[in-house]
Tab-separated table of C-alpha atoms in Angstrom:
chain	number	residue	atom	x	y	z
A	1	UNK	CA	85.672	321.669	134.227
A	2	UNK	CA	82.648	321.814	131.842
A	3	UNK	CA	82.948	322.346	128.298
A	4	UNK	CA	80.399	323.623	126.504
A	5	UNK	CA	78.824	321.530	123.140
A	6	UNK	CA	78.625	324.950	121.256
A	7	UNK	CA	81.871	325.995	121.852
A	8	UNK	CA	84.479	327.347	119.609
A	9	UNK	CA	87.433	325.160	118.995
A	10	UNK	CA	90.667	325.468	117.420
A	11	UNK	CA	89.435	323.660	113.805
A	12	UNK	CA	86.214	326.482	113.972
A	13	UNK	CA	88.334	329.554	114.445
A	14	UNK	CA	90.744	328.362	111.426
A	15	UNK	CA	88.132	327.980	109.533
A	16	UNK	CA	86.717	331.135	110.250
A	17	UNK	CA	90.119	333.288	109.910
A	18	UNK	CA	90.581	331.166	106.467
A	19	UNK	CA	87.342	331.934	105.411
A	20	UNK	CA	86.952	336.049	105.996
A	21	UNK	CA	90.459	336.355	104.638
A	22	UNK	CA	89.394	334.472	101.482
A	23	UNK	CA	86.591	336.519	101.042
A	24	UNK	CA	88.241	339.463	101.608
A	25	UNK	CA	91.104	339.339	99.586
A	26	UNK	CA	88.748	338.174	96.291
A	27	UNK	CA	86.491	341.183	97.082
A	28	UNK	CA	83.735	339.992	98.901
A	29	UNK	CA	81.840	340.706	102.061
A	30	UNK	CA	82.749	340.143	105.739
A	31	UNK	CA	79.145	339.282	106.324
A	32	UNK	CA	79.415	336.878	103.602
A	33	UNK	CA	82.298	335.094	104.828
A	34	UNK	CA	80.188	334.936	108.274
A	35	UNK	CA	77.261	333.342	106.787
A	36	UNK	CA	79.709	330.419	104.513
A	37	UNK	CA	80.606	329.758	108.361
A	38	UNK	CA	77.464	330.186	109.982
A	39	UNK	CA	76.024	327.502	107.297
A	40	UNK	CA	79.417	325.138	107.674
A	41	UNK	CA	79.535	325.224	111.460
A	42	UNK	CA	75.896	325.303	112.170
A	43	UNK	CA	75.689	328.745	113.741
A	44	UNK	CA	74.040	332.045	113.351
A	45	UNK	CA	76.240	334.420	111.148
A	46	UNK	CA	76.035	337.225	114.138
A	47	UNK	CA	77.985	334.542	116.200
A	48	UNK	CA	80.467	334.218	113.763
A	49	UNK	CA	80.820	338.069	113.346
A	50	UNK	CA	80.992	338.200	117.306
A	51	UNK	CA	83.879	335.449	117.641
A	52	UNK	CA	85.719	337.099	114.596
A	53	UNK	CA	85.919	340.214	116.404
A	54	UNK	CA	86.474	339.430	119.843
A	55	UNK	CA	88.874	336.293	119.179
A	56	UNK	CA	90.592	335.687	115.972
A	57	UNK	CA	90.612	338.904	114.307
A	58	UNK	CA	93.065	339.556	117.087
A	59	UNK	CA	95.382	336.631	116.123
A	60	UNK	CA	95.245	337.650	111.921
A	61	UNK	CA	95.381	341.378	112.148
A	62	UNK	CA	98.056	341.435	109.649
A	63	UNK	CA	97.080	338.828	107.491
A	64	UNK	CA	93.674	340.923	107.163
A	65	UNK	CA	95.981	344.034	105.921
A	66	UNK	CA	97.727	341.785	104.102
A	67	UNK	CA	94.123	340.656	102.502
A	68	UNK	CA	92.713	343.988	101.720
A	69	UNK	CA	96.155	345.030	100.277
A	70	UNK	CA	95.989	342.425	97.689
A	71	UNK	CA	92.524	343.301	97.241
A	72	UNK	CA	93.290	346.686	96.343
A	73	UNK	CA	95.727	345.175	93.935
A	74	UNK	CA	93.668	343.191	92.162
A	75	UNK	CA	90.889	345.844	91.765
A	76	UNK	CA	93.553	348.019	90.178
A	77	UNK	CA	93.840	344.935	87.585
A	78	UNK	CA	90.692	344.365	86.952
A	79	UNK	CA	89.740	348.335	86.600
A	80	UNK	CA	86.950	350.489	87.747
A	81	UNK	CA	84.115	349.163	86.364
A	82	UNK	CA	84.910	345.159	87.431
A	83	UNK	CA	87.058	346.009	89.952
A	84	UNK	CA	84.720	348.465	92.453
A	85	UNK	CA	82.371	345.721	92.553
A	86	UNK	CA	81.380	343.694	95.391
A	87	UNK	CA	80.903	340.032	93.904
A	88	UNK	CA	79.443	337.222	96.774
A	89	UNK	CA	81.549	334.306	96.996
A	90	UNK	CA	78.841	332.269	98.754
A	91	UNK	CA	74.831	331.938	98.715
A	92	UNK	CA	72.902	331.204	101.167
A	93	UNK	CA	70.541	327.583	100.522
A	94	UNK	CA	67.300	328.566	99.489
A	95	UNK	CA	65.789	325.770	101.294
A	96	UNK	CA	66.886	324.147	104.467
A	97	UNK	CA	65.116	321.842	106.833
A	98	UNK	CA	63.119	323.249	109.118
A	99	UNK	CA	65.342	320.911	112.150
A	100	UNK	CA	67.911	322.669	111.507
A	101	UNK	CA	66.828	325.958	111.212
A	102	UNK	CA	67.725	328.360	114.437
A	103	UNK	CA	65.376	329.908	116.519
A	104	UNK	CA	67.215	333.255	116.072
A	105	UNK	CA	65.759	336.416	115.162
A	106	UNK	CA	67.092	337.568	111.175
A	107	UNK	CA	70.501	339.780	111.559
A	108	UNK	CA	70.306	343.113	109.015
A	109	UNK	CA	72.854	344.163	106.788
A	110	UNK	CA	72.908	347.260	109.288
A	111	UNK	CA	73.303	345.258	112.825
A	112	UNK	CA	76.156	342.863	110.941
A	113	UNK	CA	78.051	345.878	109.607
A	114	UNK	CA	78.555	347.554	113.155
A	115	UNK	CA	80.242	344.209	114.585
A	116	UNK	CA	82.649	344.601	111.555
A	117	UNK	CA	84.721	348.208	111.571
A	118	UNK	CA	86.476	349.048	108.612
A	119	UNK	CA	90.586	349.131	109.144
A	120	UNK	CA	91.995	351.769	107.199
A	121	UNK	CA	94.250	350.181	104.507
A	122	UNK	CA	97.723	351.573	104.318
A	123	UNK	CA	98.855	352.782	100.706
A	124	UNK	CA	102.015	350.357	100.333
A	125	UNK	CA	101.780	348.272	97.331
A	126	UNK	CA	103.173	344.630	96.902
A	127	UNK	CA	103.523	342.109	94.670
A	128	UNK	CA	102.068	339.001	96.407
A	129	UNK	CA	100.695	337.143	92.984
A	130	UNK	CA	103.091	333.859	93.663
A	131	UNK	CA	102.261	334.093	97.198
A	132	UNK	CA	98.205	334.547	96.566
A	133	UNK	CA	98.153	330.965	94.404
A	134	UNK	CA	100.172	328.809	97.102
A	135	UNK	CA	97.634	330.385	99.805
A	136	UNK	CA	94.984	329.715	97.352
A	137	UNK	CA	96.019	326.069	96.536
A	138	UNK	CA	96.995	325.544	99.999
A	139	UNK	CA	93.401	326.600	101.932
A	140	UNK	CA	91.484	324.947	99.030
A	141	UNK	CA	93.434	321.263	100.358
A	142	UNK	CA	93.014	321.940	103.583
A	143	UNK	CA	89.249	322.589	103.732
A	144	UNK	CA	88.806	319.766	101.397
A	145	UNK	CA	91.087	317.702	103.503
A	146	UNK	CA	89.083	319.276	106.973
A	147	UNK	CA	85.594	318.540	105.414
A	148	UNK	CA	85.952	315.033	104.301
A	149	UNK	CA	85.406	311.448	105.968
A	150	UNK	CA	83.586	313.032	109.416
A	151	UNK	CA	80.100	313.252	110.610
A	152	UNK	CA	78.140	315.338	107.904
A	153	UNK	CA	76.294	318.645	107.956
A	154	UNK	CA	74.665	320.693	105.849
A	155	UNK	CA	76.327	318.416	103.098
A	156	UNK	CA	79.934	318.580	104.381
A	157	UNK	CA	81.565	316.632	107.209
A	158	UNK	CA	84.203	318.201	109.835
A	159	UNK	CA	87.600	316.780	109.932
A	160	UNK	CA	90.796	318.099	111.940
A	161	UNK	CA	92.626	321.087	110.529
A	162	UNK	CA	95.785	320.222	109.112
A	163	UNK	CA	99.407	321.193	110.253
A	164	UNK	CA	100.661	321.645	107.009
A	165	UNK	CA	100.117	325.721	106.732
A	166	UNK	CA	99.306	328.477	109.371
A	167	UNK	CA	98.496	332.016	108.861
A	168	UNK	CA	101.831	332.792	111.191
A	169	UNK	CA	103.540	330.880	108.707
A	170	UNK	CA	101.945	332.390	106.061
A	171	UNK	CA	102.585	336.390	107.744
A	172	UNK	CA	106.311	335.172	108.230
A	173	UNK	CA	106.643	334.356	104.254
A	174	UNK	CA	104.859	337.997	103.587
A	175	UNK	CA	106.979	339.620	105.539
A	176	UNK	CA	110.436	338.227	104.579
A	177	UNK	CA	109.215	338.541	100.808
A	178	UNK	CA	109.180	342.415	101.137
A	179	UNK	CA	112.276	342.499	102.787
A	180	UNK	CA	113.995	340.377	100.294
A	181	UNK	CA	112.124	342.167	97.126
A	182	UNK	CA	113.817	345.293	98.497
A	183	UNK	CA	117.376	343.721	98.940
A	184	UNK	CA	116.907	342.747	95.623
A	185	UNK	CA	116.231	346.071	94.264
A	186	UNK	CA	118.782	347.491	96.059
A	187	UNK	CA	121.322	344.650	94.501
A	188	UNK	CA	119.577	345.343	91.288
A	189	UNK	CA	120.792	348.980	91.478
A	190	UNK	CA	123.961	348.671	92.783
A	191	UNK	CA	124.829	346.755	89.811
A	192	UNK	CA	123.604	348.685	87.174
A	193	UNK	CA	125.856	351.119	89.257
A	194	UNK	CA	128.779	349.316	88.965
A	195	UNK	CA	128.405	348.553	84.732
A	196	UNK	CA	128.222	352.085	84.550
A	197	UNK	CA	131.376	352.623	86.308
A	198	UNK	CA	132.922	349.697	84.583
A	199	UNK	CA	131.665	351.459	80.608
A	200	UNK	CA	133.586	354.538	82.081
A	201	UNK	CA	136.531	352.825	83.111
A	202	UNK	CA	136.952	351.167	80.082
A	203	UNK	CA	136.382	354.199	78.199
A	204	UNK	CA	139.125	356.277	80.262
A	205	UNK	CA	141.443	353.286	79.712
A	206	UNK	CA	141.103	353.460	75.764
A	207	UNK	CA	141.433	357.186	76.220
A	208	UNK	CA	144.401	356.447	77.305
A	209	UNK	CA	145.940	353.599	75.336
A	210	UNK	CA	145.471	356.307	72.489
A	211	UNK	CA	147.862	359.022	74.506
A	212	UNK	CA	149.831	356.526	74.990
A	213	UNK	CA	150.604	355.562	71.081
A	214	UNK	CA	150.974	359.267	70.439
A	215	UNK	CA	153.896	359.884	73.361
A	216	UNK	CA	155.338	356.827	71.622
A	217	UNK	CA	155.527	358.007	68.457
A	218	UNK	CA	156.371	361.689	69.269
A	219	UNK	CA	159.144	359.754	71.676
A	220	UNK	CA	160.916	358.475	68.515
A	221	UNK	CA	160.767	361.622	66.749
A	222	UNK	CA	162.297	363.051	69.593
A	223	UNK	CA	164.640	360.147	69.539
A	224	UNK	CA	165.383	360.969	66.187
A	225	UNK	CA	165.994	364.455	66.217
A	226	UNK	CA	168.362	364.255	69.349
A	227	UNK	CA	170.590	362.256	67.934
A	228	UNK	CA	170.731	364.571	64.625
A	229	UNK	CA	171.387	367.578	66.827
A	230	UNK	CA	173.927	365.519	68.537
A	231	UNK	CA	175.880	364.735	64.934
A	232	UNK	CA	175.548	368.025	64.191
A	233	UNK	CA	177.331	369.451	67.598
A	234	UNK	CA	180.052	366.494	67.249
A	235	UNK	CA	180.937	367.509	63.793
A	236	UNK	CA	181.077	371.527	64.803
A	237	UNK	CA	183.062	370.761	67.884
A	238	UNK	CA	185.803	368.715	65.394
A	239	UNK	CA	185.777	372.047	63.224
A	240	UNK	CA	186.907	374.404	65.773
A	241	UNK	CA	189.245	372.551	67.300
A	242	UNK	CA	190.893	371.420	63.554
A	243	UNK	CA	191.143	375.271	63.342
A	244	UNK	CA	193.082	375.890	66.359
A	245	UNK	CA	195.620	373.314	65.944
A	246	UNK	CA	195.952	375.022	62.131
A	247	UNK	CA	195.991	378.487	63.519
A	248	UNK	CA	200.075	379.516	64.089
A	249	UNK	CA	201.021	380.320	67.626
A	250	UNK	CA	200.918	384.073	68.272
A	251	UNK	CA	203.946	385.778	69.791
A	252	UNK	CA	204.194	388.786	71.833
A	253	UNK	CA	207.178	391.018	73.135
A	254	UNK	CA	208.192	393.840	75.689
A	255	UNK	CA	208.802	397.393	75.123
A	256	UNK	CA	210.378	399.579	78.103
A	257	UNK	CA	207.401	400.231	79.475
A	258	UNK	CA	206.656	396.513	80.489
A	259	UNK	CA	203.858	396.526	78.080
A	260	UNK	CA	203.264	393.313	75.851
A	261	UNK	CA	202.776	393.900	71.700
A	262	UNK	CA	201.973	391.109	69.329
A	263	UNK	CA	204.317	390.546	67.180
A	264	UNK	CA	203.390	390.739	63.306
A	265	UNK	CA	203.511	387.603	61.619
């Protein structure tokens, strides 16, 4: 099978996915980040736009919501009047040699921006700051590391990409990051839940160390005046019964009738 010279390999579509993300997460262009490639790969920046549309954008669909997410983030940083800004992360060389110049008709801002939709960005907000410097650190070694030591054009030289980091790998960090920001918040609240409940309990339980001193000390009052009432009883039960053994037997005797009469003493 024939291969064509021009075609797009694995190395050229990473760089390409690596580069429109970059650009569009630091507020740039998507026509810029076609012409950075255009000038690194040697191709027109309409070819780029093409092959980002019909190939990878397919393959990074989420990283590029992912990209305009944390550029919405960072315009809300920076404010209106910074923020709302385009800003070009790459111009074009003035001068090139006329070798090396395409025989390709110019592409307008106009033609460019109909091979590029918009995508409508969702309104979720996240806090991807740690995860925008590793990306950052990460792409800038391996398009150092991809340019250096190879056959050179345009003032850079093409090298394999590396193996190190992928934009699955990368959509796979995202997306567990959200779901364990949100355990966390839920953990968060559950324990500010629980010292609430553990300030009550410990409340309730001094409540209740306080009833409990009272009972004890109205318990030996109590105590106390039970066994008073007790002394008291004991002695009036001695007095009546001293009185009946003192008190003389009283005798009774029958008239005719049958009918009992005391008998005076």
């Amino acid at each position: 099978m024939k291969v064509r010279q021009d075609a797009w390999t694995e190395e050229d579509d990473l760089l390409l996915a690596e580069t429109v993300l970059r650009h569009v997460r630091e507020g740039s262009t998507q026509l810029n980040a076609f012409e950075e490639v255009g000038d690194r790969l040697n191709r027109t920046s309409a070819a780029c736009g093409f092959r980002w549309n019909a190939v990878v954008r397919h393959n990074y669909e989420k990283a590029l919501q992912l990209a305009k997410k944390q550029r919405k983030q960072r315009q809300r940083l920076l404010g209106k009047d910074q923020g709302g800004k385009k800003k070009l992360l790459y111009t074009p060389p003035v001068e090139l040699d006329a070798t090396l110049m395409e025989v390709t008709p110019p592409v307008t801002m106009e033609a460019a921006g109909e091979l590029i939709p918009d995508i409508p960005e969702e309104k979720e907000q996240f806090d991807l700051e740690k995860m925008v410097e590793e990306l950052n650190a990460k792409t800038a070694a391996n398009q150092h590391a991809r340019f250096a030591g190879s056959e050179v054009q345009y003032g850079y030289s093409r090298q394999a990409a590396p193996q190190g980091l992928t934009m699955q790998a990368v959509i796979a960090f995202l997306q567990n990051y959200d779901s364990t920001s949100v355990h966390a918040q839920a953990l968060k609240s559950e324990n500010e839940r629980l010292k609430r409940e553990i300030a009550n309990l410990k409340k309730q339980n001094e409540e209740m160390e306080a009833k409990i001193q009272d009972l004890e000390q109205n318990t030996g009052v109590i105590q106390e005046d039970y066994e008073t009432l007790l002394k008291i009883m004991n002695k009036a039960r001695k007095l009546v019964l001293f009185e009946e053994d003192e008190r003389p037997a009283t005798t009774f005797k029958m008239d005719r009738n049958g009918n009992l009469e005391k008998v005076a003493e």
